[in-house]
Amino acid sequence: ALPMNSLTPKKKPVPTVSVGEPLLVEHVVPAPSVEPAFVATPAVIDPPTMLEREALAIEDGDLVDHKAEGLRLLAKGDAMNALGELRKGLSIDSSGDVWAALGDAYLRVGDVERGVPCLEEAVAVDVDHKLARRLLTRHFLSAQNGPKARQHAEEWVRLEPQDAQSRQALGRA
C-alpha cells in the first residue's frame, strides 16, 4: 500500500513577485484552457427587399384601386398623398408602372434616395419602361452623372427613336 501523503495531489508552487521587483515571464502562470460548451454563430438576416420596404399593407375589405388613385393624385400634382396610395397599390401590383409612378412621386417631393431606386426597380421589372427611362435620364443629367444618364438616354432613344426630347437628352449625356 502507498503512504497516504502520496495520494494527495501535489500543488505547484505559485511564483510570487515582491514590490519593486520586475515581473518576468516565468512569473506568469497561464490560465487553464477551457473549451466552450458550444460555439454560437451569428444569425444571418437578409435585408428586406425593395417590395418589402415600400409596399404598405391593405386592410381586409379595402376595395379601393390604390394604383389608380395614386396615379390620379400624381396627375393632379398631389405627390405627397399619391405616395401613400401608390405604396398600397404596390402590395397588389408590383409592375413597372407602379414602381415608376412611385419613383416619380418620391422625386416630386424631393426624396431622391427613395425615388431613384424605385425607378431602377421599374426598369428591372420592365426594361422597356419609357417613363422610368425618361425620369432616370433627367435625374442623372441634373446630378451630372454622365455615364448613368447616357445609359438611360440610350435606352430611351431605343424605345422612342422619333422623340426629340430623348435625342436631346442623349446629346446632353
C-alpha positions as a printed Julia matrix, in Angstrom:
173×3 Matrix{Float64}:
   0.0    0.0     0.0
   1.07   3.5    -0.74
   1.56   6.01    2.01
  -1.39   8.46    2.43
   0.59  11.52    1.53
   1.44  10.1    -1.93
  -2.28  10.07   -2.91
  -2.89  13.75   -2.3
  -2.17  15.85   -5.37
   0.89  17.97   -5.16
   0.33  21.66   -5.85
   2.76  23.53   -8.0
   4.27  26.46   -6.22
   2.86  29.8    -7.46
   5.61  32.26   -8.24
   5.43  35.48   -6.29
   6.87  38.86   -7.0
   7.86  41.38   -4.35
   7.0   45.05   -4.66
   9.58  46.78   -6.79
  10.79  43.5    -8.33
  10.35  43.3   -12.14
   7.7   40.86  -13.38
   9.34  38.23  -15.55
   7.7   35.85  -18.0
   8.41  32.88  -15.73
   6.31  34.59  -13.01
   3.14  34.46  -15.14
   1.0   31.39  -14.66
  -1.02  30.55  -17.8
  -4.77  30.32  -17.39
  -6.22  26.86  -17.76
  -7.59  26.1   -21.24
 -11.36  25.86  -21.26
 -13.25  24.66  -24.31
 -16.6   26.39  -24.86
 -19.63  24.17  -24.48
 -20.96  25.45  -27.82
 -20.0   27.99  -30.42
 -22.69  30.49  -31.3
 -22.84  31.56  -34.91
 -24.41  34.91  -35.63
 -27.82  34.74  -37.25
 -27.84  35.88  -40.85
 -30.87  38.01  -41.55
 -31.48  39.01  -45.13
 -32.21  42.7   -45.57
 -35.75  43.48  -46.68
 -36.4   43.59  -50.41
 -37.47  46.78  -52.17
 -41.01  45.47  -52.24
 -40.97  44.7   -48.5
 -39.63  48.2   -47.74
 -42.02  50.11  -49.97
 -45.34  48.24  -50.08
 -47.95  49.15  -47.49
 -50.47  46.59  -46.28
 -54.08  46.94  -47.27
 -56.78  46.22  -44.72
 -59.24  43.4   -45.29
 -62.28  44.58  -47.18
 -60.46  47.54  -48.77
 -61.85  47.76  -52.3
 -60.07  50.95  -53.38
 -57.97  50.75  -56.54
 -54.91  52.3   -54.87
 -52.81  52.27  -58.04
 -55.44  54.23  -59.97
 -55.99  56.6   -57.04
 -52.26  57.18  -56.71
 -51.93  57.89  -60.44
 -54.9   60.29  -60.25
 -53.35  62.17  -57.33
 -49.97  62.31  -59.06
 -51.55  63.7   -62.24
 -53.32  66.31  -60.09
 -49.96  67.34  -58.6
 -50.56  65.87  -55.14
 -47.39  63.77  -54.94
 -47.39  63.5   -51.15
 -50.8   61.81  -50.98
 -50.04  59.84  -54.13
 -47.13  58.2   -52.29
 -49.4   56.5   -49.77
 -51.81  55.27  -52.4
 -49.06  54.01  -54.7
 -47.34  52.2   -51.83
 -50.63  50.46  -51.04
 -51.09  49.72  -54.74
 -47.63  48.14  -54.78
 -48.8   45.46  -52.35
 -51.2   44.21  -55.06
 -49.42  45.18  -58.29
 -45.62  45.34  -58.38
 -45.43  46.12  -62.08
 -43.03  48.58  -63.64
 -45.89  51.1   -63.91
 -46.4   51.25  -60.15
 -42.65  51.37  -59.43
 -42.18  54.19  -61.97
 -45.11  56.2   -60.6
 -43.83  55.7   -57.04
 -40.34  56.81  -58.08
 -41.84  59.85  -59.83
 -43.82  60.76  -56.7
 -40.73  60.44  -54.48
 -38.72  62.68  -56.81
 -41.52  65.26  -56.85
 -41.43  65.51  -53.05
 -37.64  65.72  -53.12
 -36.8   62.24  -51.84
 -34.1   61.22  -54.31
 -32.78  58.43  -52.05
 -36.08  56.58  -52.38
 -37.17  57.8   -55.81
 -34.18  56.67  -57.86
 -34.19  53.07  -56.51
 -37.91  52.83  -57.29
 -37.27  53.96  -60.87
 -34.4   51.5   -61.15
 -36.74  48.78  -59.88
 -39.22  49.78  -62.61
 -36.63  49.15  -65.35
 -35.52  45.94  -63.62
 -39.13  44.7   -63.8
 -39.75  46.15  -67.28
 -36.61  47.02  -69.24
 -38.76  48.88  -71.79
 -40.46  51.22  -69.32
 -40.38  54.61  -71.08
 -41.4   56.8   -68.13
 -38.78  55.28  -65.84
 -36.08  55.67  -68.5
 -37.05  59.3   -69.09
 -37.1   60.16  -65.38
 -33.81  58.37  -64.69
 -32.17  60.15  -67.65
 -33.35  63.54  -66.42
 -32.33  62.81  -62.83
 -28.8   61.67  -63.75
 -28.36  64.62  -66.12
 -29.26  67.05  -63.32
 -26.99  65.15  -60.92
 -24.18  65.42  -63.5
 -23.74  61.67  -63.65
 -22.96  61.37  -67.36
 -22.4   57.6   -67.6
 -25.72  56.72  -65.95
 -27.55  59.48  -67.83
 -26.15  58.15  -71.11
 -27.11  54.55  -70.25
 -30.75  55.5   -69.66
 -30.85  58.03  -72.51
 -29.68  55.37  -74.97
 -32.49  53.09  -73.81
 -34.99  55.95  -74.01
 -33.95  56.68  -77.6
 -34.18  52.96  -78.43
 -37.75  52.96  -77.08
 -38.76  56.28  -78.66
 -36.45  56.91  -81.63
 -38.6   59.73  -83.04
 -38.88  61.59  -79.73
 -36.93  64.85  -79.87
 -36.54  65.03  -76.06
 -34.93  61.6   -75.9
 -32.42  62.51  -78.62
 -31.68  65.85  -76.97
 -31.11  64.14  -73.62
 -28.75  61.65  -75.28
 -26.82  64.56  -76.79
 -26.51  66.2   -73.34
 -25.35  62.95  -71.73
